[in-house]
């Protein structure tokens, strides 16, 4: 692979990894006003076991920071760092966050205060409040020192787990993941699976995360809306595949959300809303910030060839208005699924896409090819000429020029 990482592999490994960081369903709702940070600015561990844990995780952060998966230069990384500054609480300045190009609905927070956000999560968020809800939840895990608390609880209950094995797993991940050895990350996740958060700790992160959101001026109910959206996506994906809903490669495994937890999140949000105060989801700001990578992350999602999930994502984003980009990728979902009649559905989507001013060049390409296939040669040539004008150096430009004649 020459250092290039299999995204499917890292999805599998990432699922195992994040499963280790948070599982469980909140039994009893914890009041947000009872949640206070257990650490402040500049926190450093003093106990030997936590020091050892930090040292090993710092090695992992070094590897991630230098990874070819980290999205840099688009401005999105700086934007997300600004968000963690808003909802990271008193230790926000000590937190580091990396956006990685992995088309999965996921995020994770490590015990040293560095977090990883997957591009698939960025894609699915409809506004800034949705994203800050996830970031605030993960920040709460750090502020409440959940990982070390959970590990110590496990230590008291079992002699099977030792800091040495944990260090080995983390060290292996740091040394192996970004040289193409996905098995190392899977091993890391398997070891950390012993550190699954308890129901109480998950409830704490929900309550504190919602409070951090509200304090920053975001409507805290958006946290519950995000999880509800994820459930709908997983259901439609499973329906398309005619299989039971899978929970091994998503945030759903690390954050199970039955009706009881959804209810708790909504009650918490209602408690936090201050009458007369203005709350802003900041949709326009969000779309502007992610615009440089939106086509790329949509493309990554559709090429997973999970038509149920991709269709759900596109239709959910389109609730705020269709555009040429979404219509084009709607067509791509059908084209890649390639069942009887899908070519007609795809052709219809491409035709609609090019009516929008933001239609990508490939929308004109596939619309033109669809017209040629239908025998509408003259129209197809005109459309393909527009494609060549928009993308004259495309790899297939010589072939298209020959078709245009």
Short mmCIF file of C-alpha atoms in Angstrom, two decimals:
data_model
loop_
_atom_site.label_atom_id
_atom_site.label_comp_id
_atom_site.label_asym_id
_atom_site.label_seq_id
_atom_site.Cartn_x
_atom_site.Cartn_y
_atom_site.Cartn_z
CA UNK A 1 0.00 0.00 0.00
CA UNK A 2 3.08 2.25 0.11
CA UNK A 3 1.96 3.92 3.33
CA UNK A 4 -1.54 4.54 2.04
CA UNK A 5 -4.17 3.34 4.49
CA UNK A 6 -7.18 1.25 3.59
CA UNK A 7 -10.17 3.32 4.64
CA UNK A 8 -12.30 0.22 5.08
CA UNK A 9 -9.60 -1.16 7.34
CA UNK A 10 -9.43 1.93 9.47
CA UNK A 11 -13.21 1.97 9.72
CA UNK A 12 -13.13 -1.51 11.19
CA UNK A 13 -10.27 -0.66 13.49
CA UNK A 14 -11.77 2.67 14.40
CA UNK A 15 -15.01 0.94 15.31
CA UNK A 16 -13.14 -1.30 17.70
CA UNK A 17 -11.20 1.64 19.07
CA UNK A 18 -14.14 3.89 19.74
CA UNK A 19 -16.19 1.04 21.13
CA UNK A 20 -13.58 0.94 23.84
CA UNK A 21 -13.99 4.59 24.65
CA UNK A 22 -17.71 4.75 25.35
CA UNK A 23 -20.55 2.29 25.62
CA UNK A 24 -23.58 1.88 27.74
CA UNK A 25 -27.02 3.34 28.16
CA UNK A 26 -27.83 5.86 30.82
CA UNK A 27 -30.11 4.30 33.43
CA UNK A 28 -30.91 7.43 35.39
CA UNK A 29 -30.69 10.93 34.04
CA UNK A 30 -27.98 13.04 35.61
CA UNK A 31 -28.79 16.69 36.09
CA UNK A 32 -26.54 19.02 34.09
CA UNK A 33 -26.24 21.45 37.01
CA UNK A 34 -24.58 18.70 39.05
CA UNK A 35 -21.79 18.29 36.53
CA UNK A 36 -18.62 20.27 37.29
CA UNK A 37 -15.21 19.79 35.66
CA UNK A 38 -12.76 17.66 37.60
CA UNK A 39 -9.76 19.32 35.95
CA UNK A 40 -8.80 22.87 35.11
CA UNK A 41 -6.41 24.64 32.74
CA UNK A 42 -2.98 23.11 32.47
CA UNK A 43 -3.93 19.83 34.12
CA UNK A 44 -1.19 17.23 34.31
CA UNK A 45 -1.45 13.84 36.05
CA UNK A 46 0.43 13.22 39.28
CA UNK A 47 -0.31 9.54 39.90
CA UNK A 48 2.03 6.98 38.38
CA UNK A 49 -0.62 4.97 36.56
CA UNK A 50 -2.13 8.00 34.89
CA UNK A 51 1.30 9.35 33.98
CA UNK A 52 2.09 6.09 32.22
CA UNK A 53 -1.18 6.23 30.34
CA UNK A 54 -0.52 9.81 29.22
CA UNK A 55 2.97 9.01 27.99
CA UNK A 56 1.74 6.25 25.73
CA UNK A 57 -1.23 8.22 24.40
CA UNK A 58 1.05 11.15 23.61
CA UNK A 59 2.93 8.83 21.24
CA UNK A 60 -0.31 8.01 19.49
CA UNK A 61 -1.10 11.70 19.08
CA UNK A 62 2.28 12.26 17.44
CA UNK A 63 1.48 9.57 14.88
CA UNK A 64 -2.00 10.91 14.20
CA UNK A 65 -0.78 14.50 13.86
CA UNK A 66 1.64 13.39 11.13
CA UNK A 67 -0.78 11.03 9.39
CA UNK A 68 -1.74 11.33 5.74
CA UNK A 69 -5.37 11.07 6.85
CA UNK A 70 -5.42 14.41 8.65
CA UNK A 71 -7.21 17.04 6.58
CA UNK A 72 -5.02 20.14 6.41
CA UNK A 73 -4.97 23.35 4.45
CA UNK A 74 -8.72 23.68 3.95
CA UNK A 75 -9.43 25.80 7.00
CA UNK A 76 -11.72 23.12 8.42
CA UNK A 77 -9.15 22.04 11.00
CA UNK A 78 -8.89 25.58 12.35
CA UNK A 79 -12.66 25.93 12.36
CA UNK A 80 -13.12 22.78 14.42
CA UNK A 81 -10.38 23.91 16.82
CA UNK A 82 -12.33 27.11 17.34
CA UNK A 83 -15.42 25.08 18.19
CA UNK A 84 -13.65 23.05 20.84
CA UNK A 85 -12.51 26.37 22.25
CA UNK A 86 -16.17 27.32 22.65
CA UNK A 87 -17.45 24.11 24.25
CA UNK A 88 -14.31 22.64 25.80
CA UNK A 89 -14.92 24.14 29.23
CA UNK A 90 -12.12 25.38 31.49
CA UNK A 91 -9.53 23.10 29.88
CA UNK A 92 -10.40 24.04 26.30
CA UNK A 93 -6.96 25.52 25.61
CA UNK A 94 -5.35 22.20 26.50
CA UNK A 95 -7.45 20.26 23.99
CA UNK A 96 -6.24 19.39 20.49
CA UNK A 97 -8.50 18.17 17.75
CA UNK A 98 -7.72 16.50 14.41
CA UNK A 99 -10.10 16.08 11.47
CA UNK A 100 -9.26 12.88 9.59
CA UNK A 101 -10.48 11.75 6.20
CA UNK A 102 -12.45 8.68 7.18
CA UNK A 103 -16.06 8.50 5.87
CA UNK A 104 -17.62 7.27 9.09
CA UNK A 105 -19.97 8.89 11.61
CA UNK A 106 -17.56 8.99 14.52
CA UNK A 107 -15.44 10.98 16.95
CA UNK A 108 -13.27 10.06 19.91
CA UNK A 109 -11.59 11.80 22.83
CA UNK A 110 -8.38 10.52 24.40
CA UNK A 111 -7.48 10.93 28.09
CA UNK A 112 -4.75 13.50 27.41
CA UNK A 113 -7.21 15.93 25.82
CA UNK A 114 -6.72 15.26 22.14
CA UNK A 115 -9.67 14.35 20.00
CA UNK A 116 -10.20 12.90 16.52
CA UNK A 117 -13.22 13.82 14.39
CA UNK A 118 -13.96 11.76 11.28
CA UNK A 119 -14.87 13.52 8.04
CA UNK A 120 -18.00 11.37 7.87
CA UNK A 121 -19.23 13.11 10.99
CA UNK A 122 -18.53 16.53 9.46
CA UNK A 123 -20.56 15.53 6.39
CA UNK A 124 -23.65 14.53 8.36
CA UNK A 125 -23.95 17.61 10.51
CA UNK A 126 -26.56 20.08 9.28
CA UNK A 127 -25.37 23.00 11.35
CA UNK A 128 -22.69 24.08 13.78
CA UNK A 129 -24.79 23.14 16.81
CA UNK A 130 -24.95 19.51 15.67
CA UNK A 131 -21.16 19.31 15.53
CA UNK A 132 -20.61 21.14 18.81
CA UNK A 133 -22.96 18.67 20.49
CA UNK A 134 -20.62 15.81 19.61
CA UNK A 135 -17.52 17.82 20.52
CA UNK A 136 -19.05 18.92 23.83
CA UNK A 137 -19.94 15.30 24.71
CA UNK A 138 -16.39 14.18 23.99
CA UNK A 139 -14.96 17.15 25.90
CA UNK A 140 -17.02 16.12 28.91
CA UNK A 141 -15.30 12.74 28.93
CA UNK A 142 -11.99 14.58 29.30
CA UNK A 143 -13.19 17.12 31.85
CA UNK A 144 -14.69 14.41 34.04
CA UNK A 145 -11.57 12.22 33.66
CA UNK A 146 -13.67 9.29 32.56
CA UNK A 147 -11.00 7.09 31.07
CA UNK A 148 -8.78 6.96 34.14
CA UNK A 149 -11.82 6.60 36.41
CA UNK A 150 -13.12 3.71 34.35
CA UNK A 151 -9.71 2.07 34.14
CA UNK A 152 -9.21 2.23 37.89
CA UNK A 153 -12.63 0.75 38.44
CA UNK A 154 -11.75 -2.09 36.10
CA UNK A 155 -8.44 -2.53 37.91
CA UNK A 156 -10.19 -2.99 41.21
CA UNK A 157 -12.50 -5.61 39.76
CA UNK A 158 -10.01 -7.69 37.83
CA UNK A 159 -6.34 -8.60 37.91
CA UNK A 160 -6.39 -9.54 34.23
CA UNK A 161 -5.74 -6.02 33.05
CA UNK A 162 -2.39 -4.27 33.50
CA UNK A 163 -1.04 -0.92 32.44
CA UNK A 164 1.73 -2.74 30.61
CA UNK A 165 -0.68 -4.39 28.21
CA UNK A 166 -2.48 -1.11 27.65
CA UNK A 167 0.80 0.62 26.91
CA UNK A 168 1.72 -2.15 24.50
CA UNK A 169 -1.56 -1.72 22.66
CA UNK A 170 -1.28 2.03 22.40
CA UNK A 171 2.37 1.87 21.44
CA UNK A 172 1.58 -0.68 18.76
CA UNK A 173 -1.10 1.58 17.36
CA UNK A 174 1.21 4.57 17.35
CA UNK A 175 3.92 2.63 15.57
CA UNK A 176 1.80 0.67 13.16
CA UNK A 177 -1.37 2.42 12.06
CA UNK A 178 0.11 4.96 9.74
CA UNK A 179 2.57 2.58 8.13
CA UNK A 180 -0.32 0.57 6.75
CA UNK A 181 -0.64 -2.07 9.49
CA UNK A 182 -4.31 -1.75 10.37
CA UNK A 183 -4.10 -4.84 12.53
CA UNK A 184 -2.15 -2.76 15.05
CA UNK A 185 -5.05 -0.34 15.42
CA UNK A 186 -7.50 -3.20 15.72
CA UNK A 187 -5.36 -4.63 18.52
CA UNK A 188 -5.33 -1.23 20.18
CA UNK A 189 -9.10 -1.10 20.02
CA UNK A 190 -9.44 -4.60 21.41
CA UNK A 191 -7.29 -3.71 24.40
CA UNK A 192 -9.13 -0.48 25.03
CA UNK A 193 -12.44 -2.33 24.81
CA UNK A 194 -11.82 -3.21 28.45
CA UNK A 195 -12.31 0.48 29.17
CA UNK A 196 -15.88 0.84 28.01
CA UNK A 197 -17.54 3.66 29.84
CA UNK A 198 -20.21 2.80 32.35
CA UNK A 199 -23.79 3.92 32.01
CA UNK A 200 -23.19 6.53 34.67
CA UNK A 201 -20.20 8.03 32.86
CA UNK A 202 -22.10 8.19 29.59
CA UNK A 203 -24.94 9.95 31.37
CA UNK A 204 -22.43 12.39 32.82
CA UNK A 205 -21.01 13.16 29.38
CA UNK A 206 -24.51 13.74 28.00
CA UNK A 207 -25.47 16.09 30.81
CA UNK A 208 -22.23 18.03 30.87
CA UNK A 209 -21.99 18.19 27.09
CA UNK A 210 -25.48 19.65 26.81
CA UNK A 211 -24.58 22.19 29.47
CA UNK A 212 -21.42 23.21 27.62
CA UNK A 213 -23.49 23.66 24.46
CA UNK A 214 -26.11 25.82 26.14
CA UNK A 215 -23.50 27.96 27.90
CA UNK A 216 -21.94 28.67 24.48
CA UNK A 217 -25.29 29.76 23.04
CA UNK A 218 -26.19 26.64 21.05
CA UNK A 219 -29.62 25.00 21.39
CA UNK A 220 -28.82 21.86 23.44
CA UNK A 221 -31.69 19.91 21.90
CA UNK A 222 -29.53 19.54 18.78
CA UNK A 223 -27.50 16.92 20.63
CA UNK A 224 -30.54 14.65 20.79
CA UNK A 225 -31.41 15.44 17.17
CA UNK A 226 -27.98 14.28 16.02
CA UNK A 227 -28.33 10.89 17.65
CA UNK A 228 -31.84 10.49 16.28
CA UNK A 229 -30.47 11.15 12.80
CA UNK A 230 -27.85 8.44 13.23
CA UNK A 231 -30.44 5.87 14.23
CA UNK A 232 -32.46 6.65 11.09
CA UNK A 233 -29.40 6.24 8.89
CA UNK A 234 -28.50 2.86 10.36
CA UNK A 235 -32.07 1.65 9.97
CA UNK A 236 -32.26 2.57 6.28
CA UNK A 237 -28.82 1.12 5.60
CA UNK A 238 -29.91 -2.17 7.12
CA UNK A 239 -33.18 -2.12 5.16
CA UNK A 240 -31.36 -1.74 1.84
CA UNK A 241 -29.07 -4.64 2.71
CA UNK A 242 -31.98 -6.71 4.01
CA UNK A 243 -30.03 -7.40 7.19
CA UNK A 244 -30.42 -6.55 10.87
CA UNK A 245 -29.01 -3.20 11.83
CA UNK A 246 -25.26 -3.44 12.34
CA UNK A 247 -23.67 -1.55 15.19
CA UNK A 248 -20.00 -2.46 14.86
CA UNK A 249 -18.75 0.38 12.66
CA UNK A 250 -20.44 3.49 13.96
CA UNK A 251 -20.87 5.94 16.73
CA UNK A 252 -24.07 4.06 17.52
CA UNK A 253 -22.05 1.32 19.16
CA UNK A 254 -20.17 3.72 21.35
CA UNK A 255 -23.23 5.81 22.10
CA UNK A 256 -26.31 3.51 22.15
CA UNK A 257 -29.47 5.55 22.03
CA UNK A 258 -32.73 3.87 22.96
CA UNK A 259 -35.86 5.91 23.59
CA UNK A 260 -34.99 6.33 27.27
CA UNK A 261 -31.74 8.10 26.48
CA UNK A 262 -33.36 10.25 23.81
CA UNK A 263 -35.95 11.27 26.38
CA UNK A 264 -33.26 12.13 28.91
CA UNK A 265 -31.39 14.27 26.40
CA UNK A 266 -34.52 16.21 25.53
CA UNK A 267 -35.46 16.74 29.18
CA UNK A 268 -31.95 17.96 29.89
CA UNK A 269 -32.12 20.36 26.95
CA UNK A 270 -35.43 21.77 28.18
CA UNK A 271 -33.95 22.36 31.64
CA UNK A 272 -30.98 24.23 30.20
CA UNK A 273 -32.90 26.62 27.97
CA UNK A 274 -33.11 30.05 29.59
CA UNK A 275 -36.34 31.93 28.77
CA UNK A 276 -35.65 34.98 26.68
CA UNK A 277 -32.12 33.94 25.72
CA UNK A 278 -31.30 33.61 22.03
CA UNK A 279 -29.80 30.32 20.81
CA UNK A 280 -28.28 29.95 17.36
CA UNK A 281 -27.58 26.74 15.41
CA UNK A 282 -25.30 28.70 13.03
CA UNK A 283 -26.15 26.79 9.88
CA UNK A 284 -24.85 29.38 7.42
CA UNK A 285 -21.50 29.64 9.20
CA UNK A 286 -21.17 25.87 9.22
CA UNK A 287 -21.82 25.47 5.50
CA UNK A 288 -19.33 28.22 4.70
CA UNK A 289 -16.66 26.60 6.87
CA UNK A 290 -16.96 23.10 5.37
CA UNK A 291 -17.48 24.23 1.78
CA UNK A 292 -13.85 23.52 0.75
CA UNK A 293 -14.20 19.82 1.59
CA UNK A 294 -17.91 19.13 1.17
CA UNK A 295 -17.66 17.62 -2.31
CA UNK A 296 -14.71 15.47 -1.26
CA UNK A 297 -16.47 14.04 1.79
CA UNK A 298 -19.70 13.48 -0.13
CA UNK A 299 -17.70 11.60 -2.75
CA UNK A 300 -16.04 9.47 -0.06
CA UNK A 301 -19.42 8.58 1.42
CA UNK A 302 -21.08 7.61 -1.85
CA UNK A 303 -18.11 5.50 -2.92
CA UNK A 304 -18.58 3.31 0.15
CA UNK A 305 -21.47 1.89 -1.93
CA UNK A 306 -23.80 1.75 1.05
CA UNK A 307 -26.85 3.09 -0.81
CA UNK A 308 -29.17 3.10 2.19
CA UNK A 309 -26.83 5.17 4.32
CA UNK A 310 -25.83 7.48 1.47
CA UNK A 311 -29.42 8.09 0.43
CA UNK A 312 -30.39 8.88 4.01
CA UNK A 313 -27.47 11.29 4.42
CA UNK A 314 -28.26 13.13 1.18
CA UNK A 315 -31.98 13.37 1.89
CA UNK A 316 -31.30 14.59 5.43
CA UNK A 317 -28.95 17.31 4.20
CA UNK A 318 -31.51 18.24 1.53
CA UNK A 319 -34.07 19.05 4.23
CA UNK A 320 -32.38 22.44 4.31
CA UNK A 321 -32.62 22.77 0.52
CA UNK A 322 -31.48 20.86 -2.55
CA UNK A 323 -28.55 22.02 -4.65
CA UNK A 324 -26.55 20.76 -7.61
CA UNK A 325 -24.01 18.93 -5.48
CA UNK A 326 -26.62 16.93 -3.57
CA UNK A 327 -28.60 16.10 -6.72
CA UNK A 328 -25.44 14.89 -8.46
CA UNK A 329 -24.53 12.57 -5.62
CA UNK A 330 -28.11 11.36 -5.45
CA UNK A 331 -27.53 10.19 -9.02
CA UNK A 332 -24.22 8.62 -8.04
CA UNK A 333 -25.96 6.54 -5.36
CA UNK A 334 -28.22 5.01 -8.00
CA UNK A 335 -25.49 4.58 -10.59
CA UNK A 336 -23.21 2.73 -8.20
CA UNK A 337 -26.02 0.57 -6.84
CA UNK A 338 -26.71 -0.55 -10.42
CA UNK A 339 -29.94 -2.45 -9.95
CA UNK A 340 -32.60 -2.64 -12.69
CA UNK A 341 -33.98 0.85 -13.27
CA UNK A 342 -31.19 2.59 -11.37
CA UNK A 343 -29.69 3.97 -14.58
CA UNK A 344 -32.95 5.81 -15.25
CA UNK A 345 -33.05 7.17 -11.71
CA UNK A 346 -29.44 8.31 -12.00
CA UNK A 347 -30.07 10.01 -15.34
CA UNK A 348 -32.98 11.93 -13.84
CA UNK A 349 -30.85 13.13 -10.94
CA UNK A 350 -28.05 14.27 -13.24
CA UNK A 351 -30.52 16.17 -15.40
CA UNK A 352 -31.87 17.99 -12.36
CA UNK A 353 -28.38 18.61 -10.95
CA UNK A 354 -27.16 20.61 -13.96
CA UNK A 355 -30.06 23.02 -13.54
CA UNK A 356 -28.34 24.35 -10.42
CA UNK A 357 -25.43 26.79 -10.70
CA UNK A 358 -23.28 24.80 -8.27
CA UNK A 359 -23.47 21.52 -10.19
CA UNK A 360 -20.00 19.93 -10.32
CA UNK A 361 -18.35 19.21 -13.66
CA UNK A 362 -19.00 15.48 -13.29
CA UNK A 363 -22.75 16.16 -13.22
CA UNK A 364 -22.44 17.51 -16.76
CA UNK A 365 -20.30 14.53 -17.75
CA UNK A 366 -22.80 11.93 -16.58
CA UNK A 367 -25.77 13.90 -17.85
CA UNK A 368 -24.16 14.05 -21.29
CA UNK A 369 -23.34 10.36 -21.31
CA UNK A 370 -26.90 9.54 -20.24
CA UNK A 371 -28.27 11.59 -23.13
CA UNK A 372 -25.95 9.81 -25.58
CA UNK A 373 -27.11 6.46 -24.23
CA UNK A 374 -30.72 7.50 -24.85
CA UNK A 375 -29.88 8.30 -28.47
CA UNK A 376 -30.13 12.07 -27.92
CA UNK A 377 -26.72 12.56 -29.52
CA UNK A 378 -26.90 16.26 -30.40
CA UNK A 379 -28.01 17.22 -26.89
CA UNK A 380 -25.40 14.93 -25.38
CA UNK A 381 -22.61 16.58 -27.37
CA UNK A 382 -23.64 20.04 -26.16
CA UNK A 383 -23.67 18.89 -22.54
CA UNK A 384 -20.34 17.09 -22.85
CA UNK A 385 -18.81 20.22 -24.39
CA UNK A 386 -19.85 22.08 -21.25
CA UNK A 387 -18.10 19.41 -19.19
CA UNK A 388 -14.88 19.88 -21.17
CA UNK A 389 -15.10 23.63 -20.67
CA UNK A 390 -15.41 23.15 -16.92
CA UNK A 391 -12.74 20.48 -16.67
CA UNK A 392 -10.47 20.62 -19.73
CA UNK A 393 -7.67 18.59 -18.13
CA UNK A 394 -9.87 15.74 -16.90
CA UNK A 395 -8.28 12.28 -17.32
CA UNK A 396 -11.05 11.30 -19.72
CA UNK A 397 -10.98 14.55 -21.70
CA UNK A 398 -9.47 12.97 -24.89
CA UNK A 399 -12.16 10.29 -24.89
CA UNK A 400 -14.95 12.85 -24.37
CA UNK A 401 -13.55 15.09 -27.12
CA UNK A 402 -13.69 12.17 -29.51
CA UNK A 403 -17.33 11.62 -28.61
CA UNK A 404 -18.15 15.27 -29.11
CA UNK A 405 -16.43 15.11 -32.48
#
